[in-house]
């Protein structure tokens, strides 16, 4: 494990790093993160929208007993860090946002749907009421094949080898090459302006927290080349690769054991 004594920031992917995909972090993760907030700046960074950060991280931390003074050390880097929310004046405030142009959102949305339909991967008949396959997350557009409300089992079963999403991405790139396409989570593809990946988000994280790369420890499940955590690895930031929230829990308990 990297030398923890030199770290002041712990940063995390969310789905399959802190939780089961698209679900709130479990109570044991909330408890250990609450303790980490007393010693580190905690910075989740994910393709999720802001409301999901509240559902998946903030609300479980409140249930675990986290207080406003704890949230002062929690930094939400939304949509791969193209949006940043900070807790101040007793509420979450947006510090910055780099939105896509409206016409780009239309182009991306159209091409994703066309590509998924052509490949037979547009499954609107499986959507829960009031759910949607394509979301406008302002600074990115996200395709979630079964929507946000599908069961965890259905999501894990839909594309375990990434082949479906790789095919969709390949077709989208042929039609609309001038955008960034990233596969994430269990059924998702995030589309953003060029360069708007986790390298962008982590660079702004370092700026906002006046930090050096050597002061950050990152946890992610897709750190392999092509994974949406790989840009963090390429930056030279110390990274721990996990395969589940259980791995992260084990590692964080080790971190806390070292510093106490």
Short mmCIF file of C-alpha atoms in Angstrom, two decimals:
data_model
loop_
_atom_site.label_atom_id
_atom_site.label_comp_id
_atom_site.label_asym_id
_atom_site.label_seq_id
_atom_site.Cartn_x
_atom_site.Cartn_y
_atom_site.Cartn_z
CA UNK A 1 0.00 0.00 0.00
CA UNK A 2 1.33 3.54 -0.78
CA UNK A 3 2.75 5.50 2.14
CA UNK A 4 -0.48 6.61 3.84
CA UNK A 5 1.14 9.13 6.16
CA UNK A 6 1.77 11.41 3.14
CA UNK A 7 -1.81 11.27 1.89
CA UNK A 8 -4.42 13.87 2.74
CA UNK A 9 -6.98 13.04 0.03
CA UNK A 10 -8.80 9.77 -0.62
CA UNK A 11 -10.63 9.71 -3.94
CA UNK A 12 -13.03 7.04 -5.17
CA UNK A 13 -14.93 5.79 -8.14
CA UNK A 14 -18.47 4.93 -6.96
CA UNK A 15 -20.20 1.97 -8.66
CA UNK A 16 -18.54 -1.35 -7.80
CA UNK A 17 -15.92 0.53 -5.77
CA UNK A 18 -18.04 1.90 -2.90
CA UNK A 19 -21.25 0.00 -3.55
CA UNK A 20 -23.19 -2.46 -5.65
CA UNK A 21 -23.89 -0.58 -8.88
CA UNK A 22 -26.57 2.13 -8.63
CA UNK A 23 -27.36 1.42 -4.98
CA UNK A 24 -26.61 3.42 -1.81
CA UNK A 25 -23.29 2.63 -0.18
CA UNK A 26 -23.81 -0.11 2.43
CA UNK A 27 -23.79 0.81 6.14
CA UNK A 28 -20.30 -0.60 6.73
CA UNK A 29 -18.88 1.60 3.95
CA UNK A 30 -20.75 4.62 5.34
CA UNK A 31 -19.27 3.99 8.79
CA UNK A 32 -15.70 3.71 7.55
CA UNK A 33 -16.05 6.76 5.28
CA UNK A 34 -17.46 8.76 8.19
CA UNK A 35 -14.30 7.91 10.15
CA UNK A 36 -12.11 8.75 7.14
CA UNK A 37 -13.70 12.21 6.98
CA UNK A 38 -12.03 12.98 10.31
CA UNK A 39 -8.58 12.39 8.80
CA UNK A 40 -8.80 13.03 5.03
CA UNK A 41 -10.52 15.04 2.35
CA UNK A 42 -12.87 12.52 0.69
CA UNK A 43 -13.48 12.97 -3.03
CA UNK A 44 -15.78 10.60 -4.94
CA UNK A 45 -15.52 11.15 -8.70
CA UNK A 46 -17.89 9.36 -11.05
CA UNK A 47 -20.02 9.67 -14.15
CA UNK A 48 -23.11 9.85 -11.92
CA UNK A 49 -25.31 12.94 -11.78
CA UNK A 50 -25.43 15.08 -8.62
CA UNK A 51 -28.72 13.60 -7.37
CA UNK A 52 -27.21 10.12 -7.43
CA UNK A 53 -24.28 11.28 -5.30
CA UNK A 54 -26.82 12.41 -2.71
CA UNK A 55 -28.73 9.12 -2.85
CA UNK A 56 -25.71 6.83 -2.97
CA UNK A 57 -23.24 8.60 -0.67
CA UNK A 58 -24.52 11.64 1.21
CA UNK A 59 -27.77 10.20 2.55
CA UNK A 60 -26.16 6.97 3.84
CA UNK A 61 -23.48 9.07 5.55
CA UNK A 62 -26.23 11.08 7.26
CA UNK A 63 -27.83 7.83 8.40
CA UNK A 64 -24.45 6.78 9.80
CA UNK A 65 -24.34 9.98 11.85
CA UNK A 66 -22.12 12.24 9.73
CA UNK A 67 -22.49 15.89 10.74
CA UNK A 68 -22.16 19.17 8.79
CA UNK A 69 -18.59 19.55 10.01
CA UNK A 70 -17.84 16.14 8.46
CA UNK A 71 -19.39 17.12 5.13
CA UNK A 72 -17.00 20.07 4.98
CA UNK A 73 -14.39 17.42 4.10
CA UNK A 74 -16.53 15.67 1.44
CA UNK A 75 -16.13 16.90 -2.14
CA UNK A 76 -18.45 15.67 -4.91
CA UNK A 77 -16.86 15.53 -8.35
CA UNK A 78 -19.88 14.84 -10.54
CA UNK A 79 -19.95 13.63 -14.17
CA UNK A 80 -16.27 12.58 -14.10
CA UNK A 81 -15.35 15.80 -12.32
CA UNK A 82 -16.77 18.16 -14.94
CA UNK A 83 -19.00 19.46 -12.11
CA UNK A 84 -17.87 20.08 -8.52
CA UNK A 85 -20.09 20.45 -5.45
CA UNK A 86 -18.85 21.56 -2.04
CA UNK A 87 -20.67 21.69 1.30
CA UNK A 88 -20.74 25.27 2.54
CA UNK A 89 -23.29 27.54 4.21
CA UNK A 90 -24.96 24.34 5.41
CA UNK A 91 -25.84 23.12 1.91
CA UNK A 92 -24.30 21.73 -1.26
CA UNK A 93 -23.09 24.47 -3.60
CA UNK A 94 -21.97 24.03 -7.19
CA UNK A 95 -18.46 25.43 -7.52
CA UNK A 96 -18.01 24.87 -11.23
CA UNK A 97 -19.70 23.26 -14.22
CA UNK A 98 -18.49 22.68 -17.79
CA UNK A 99 -21.73 21.92 -19.69
CA UNK A 100 -22.03 20.64 -23.22
CA UNK A 101 -23.58 22.86 -25.87
CA UNK A 102 -27.29 22.18 -26.45
CA UNK A 103 -26.68 21.22 -30.07
CA UNK A 104 -24.02 18.72 -29.01
CA UNK A 105 -26.43 17.11 -26.56
CA UNK A 106 -28.92 16.63 -29.41
CA UNK A 107 -26.25 15.14 -31.69
CA UNK A 108 -25.00 12.72 -29.04
CA UNK A 109 -28.47 11.63 -27.96
CA UNK A 110 -29.52 10.98 -31.56
CA UNK A 111 -26.42 8.96 -32.42
CA UNK A 112 -26.52 6.80 -29.29
CA UNK A 113 -30.16 5.85 -29.84
CA UNK A 114 -29.61 5.17 -33.55
CA UNK A 115 -26.57 3.00 -32.84
CA UNK A 116 -28.23 1.02 -30.06
CA UNK A 117 -31.32 0.42 -32.19
CA UNK A 118 -29.29 -0.72 -35.19
CA UNK A 119 -27.48 -3.26 -33.02
CA UNK A 120 -30.65 -4.48 -31.30
CA UNK A 121 -29.60 -3.11 -27.91
CA UNK A 122 -32.34 -0.50 -27.48
CA UNK A 123 -34.57 -2.09 -24.83
CA UNK A 124 -37.10 0.57 -23.92
CA UNK A 125 -39.69 -2.15 -23.27
CA UNK A 126 -37.71 -3.13 -20.17
CA UNK A 127 -37.77 0.35 -18.61
CA UNK A 128 -39.48 0.99 -15.30
CA UNK A 129 -42.15 3.75 -15.30
CA UNK A 130 -40.67 7.27 -15.49
CA UNK A 131 -37.20 5.86 -16.24
CA UNK A 132 -35.08 6.70 -19.27
CA UNK A 133 -32.26 5.14 -21.26
CA UNK A 134 -30.46 8.36 -22.17
CA UNK A 135 -29.85 11.09 -19.57
CA UNK A 136 -28.68 14.64 -20.11
CA UNK A 137 -26.21 15.19 -17.25
CA UNK A 138 -25.31 18.67 -18.54
CA UNK A 139 -21.59 18.09 -18.99
CA UNK A 140 -22.10 14.60 -20.36
CA UNK A 141 -24.78 12.41 -21.90
CA UNK A 142 -25.17 8.94 -20.41
CA UNK A 143 -26.65 5.83 -21.99
CA UNK A 144 -27.93 3.33 -19.41
CA UNK A 145 -29.22 0.34 -21.33
CA UNK A 146 -31.89 -0.67 -18.80
CA UNK A 147 -32.40 2.73 -17.20
CA UNK A 148 -31.52 3.73 -13.66
CA UNK A 149 -34.27 1.76 -11.89
CA UNK A 150 -33.60 -1.75 -13.21
CA UNK A 151 -32.66 -4.41 -10.70
CA UNK A 152 -29.02 -4.93 -9.84
CA UNK A 153 -29.16 -8.53 -11.09
CA UNK A 154 -30.54 -7.40 -14.46
CA UNK A 155 -27.82 -4.76 -14.81
CA UNK A 156 -24.97 -7.12 -13.97
CA UNK A 157 -26.32 -9.70 -16.42
CA UNK A 158 -26.84 -7.34 -19.35
CA UNK A 159 -23.23 -6.82 -20.53
CA UNK A 160 -20.75 -8.57 -18.22
CA UNK A 161 -18.03 -8.80 -20.90
CA UNK A 162 -18.58 -5.21 -22.18
CA UNK A 163 -19.16 -6.51 -25.73
CA UNK A 164 -22.53 -4.82 -26.23
CA UNK A 165 -21.28 -1.42 -25.11
CA UNK A 166 -18.07 -1.76 -27.09
CA UNK A 167 -20.17 -2.37 -30.21
CA UNK A 168 -22.36 0.66 -29.50
CA UNK A 169 -19.31 2.85 -28.89
CA UNK A 170 -17.66 1.67 -32.13
CA UNK A 171 -20.76 2.55 -34.15
CA UNK A 172 -21.14 5.92 -32.40
CA UNK A 173 -17.50 6.79 -33.09
CA UNK A 174 -17.99 6.03 -36.79
CA UNK A 175 -20.96 8.40 -36.94
CA UNK A 176 -19.83 11.09 -34.46
CA UNK A 177 -16.08 10.83 -33.86
CA UNK A 178 -15.38 14.16 -32.19
CA UNK A 179 -16.51 13.19 -28.69
CA UNK A 180 -15.19 11.15 -25.78
CA UNK A 181 -16.89 7.76 -25.22
CA UNK A 182 -16.32 5.85 -21.98
CA UNK A 183 -17.79 2.60 -20.74
CA UNK A 184 -18.62 2.63 -17.04
CA UNK A 185 -20.69 0.89 -14.38
CA UNK A 186 -22.67 -2.15 -15.54
CA UNK A 187 -24.80 -0.87 -18.45
CA UNK A 188 -23.56 2.68 -19.06
CA UNK A 189 -21.74 4.67 -21.71
CA UNK A 190 -20.73 8.24 -20.87
CA UNK A 191 -20.27 10.69 -23.75
CA UNK A 192 -18.59 14.06 -23.25
CA UNK A 193 -16.49 16.66 -24.98
CA UNK A 194 -12.91 15.58 -25.79
CA UNK A 195 -10.70 15.49 -22.72
CA UNK A 196 -13.60 15.52 -20.24
CA UNK A 197 -12.61 12.28 -18.53
CA UNK A 198 -11.27 11.59 -15.05
CA UNK A 199 -7.94 13.18 -15.92
CA UNK A 200 -9.86 16.45 -16.35
CA UNK A 201 -11.73 15.87 -13.10
CA UNK A 202 -8.66 14.90 -11.09
CA UNK A 203 -6.71 17.86 -12.45
CA UNK A 204 -9.43 20.19 -11.19
CA UNK A 205 -9.58 18.28 -7.91
CA UNK A 206 -5.89 19.01 -7.38
CA UNK A 207 -6.46 22.68 -8.20
CA UNK A 208 -9.54 23.10 -6.00
CA UNK A 209 -7.90 21.41 -3.00
CA UNK A 210 -4.44 22.94 -3.61
CA UNK A 211 -3.00 19.43 -3.60
CA UNK A 212 -0.08 17.58 -5.12
CA UNK A 213 -0.57 14.26 -6.90
CA UNK A 214 1.55 12.61 -4.21
CA UNK A 215 -1.08 13.60 -1.59
CA UNK A 216 -3.88 11.62 -3.29
CA UNK A 217 -4.79 7.94 -3.05
CA UNK A 218 -7.39 6.77 -5.57
CA UNK A 219 -9.62 3.66 -5.49
CA UNK A 220 -11.27 2.30 -8.63
CA UNK A 221 -12.46 -0.90 -10.28
CA UNK A 222 -11.73 -0.05 -13.94
CA UNK A 223 -8.05 0.90 -13.79
CA UNK A 224 -7.02 -1.21 -16.79
CA UNK A 225 -6.18 0.50 -20.12
CA UNK A 226 -9.48 1.59 -21.63
CA UNK A 227 -11.26 1.63 -18.26
CA UNK A 228 -12.75 4.90 -17.07
CA UNK A 229 -10.37 4.96 -14.07
CA UNK A 230 -7.30 4.52 -16.26
CA UNK A 231 -6.76 8.26 -16.85
CA UNK A 232 -6.05 8.57 -13.11
CA UNK A 233 -3.42 5.85 -13.35
CA UNK A 234 -1.87 7.60 -16.37
CA UNK A 235 -1.53 10.80 -14.30
CA UNK A 236 0.78 8.99 -11.91
CA UNK A 237 -1.61 9.16 -8.96
CA UNK A 238 -1.25 6.28 -6.52
CA UNK A 239 -4.14 3.94 -7.21
CA UNK A 240 -5.59 0.87 -5.51
CA UNK A 241 -7.51 -1.43 -7.87
CA UNK A 242 -10.57 -3.05 -6.31
CA UNK A 243 -13.19 -5.42 -7.66
CA UNK A 244 -15.94 -4.70 -5.16
CA UNK A 245 -16.88 -2.50 -2.22
CA UNK A 246 -15.71 -5.33 0.05
CA UNK A 247 -12.17 -4.84 -1.30
CA UNK A 248 -12.45 -1.09 -0.64
CA UNK A 249 -13.74 -1.69 2.88
CA UNK A 250 -10.79 -3.97 3.64
CA UNK A 251 -8.32 -1.41 2.28
CA UNK A 252 -9.88 1.53 4.16
CA UNK A 253 -9.82 -0.35 7.44
CA UNK A 254 -6.13 -0.89 6.77
CA UNK A 255 -5.64 2.81 6.08
CA UNK A 256 -7.36 3.77 9.32
CA UNK A 257 -5.33 1.17 11.21
CA UNK A 258 -2.10 2.75 9.99
CA UNK A 259 -2.94 6.35 10.90
CA UNK A 260 -4.48 5.71 14.32
#
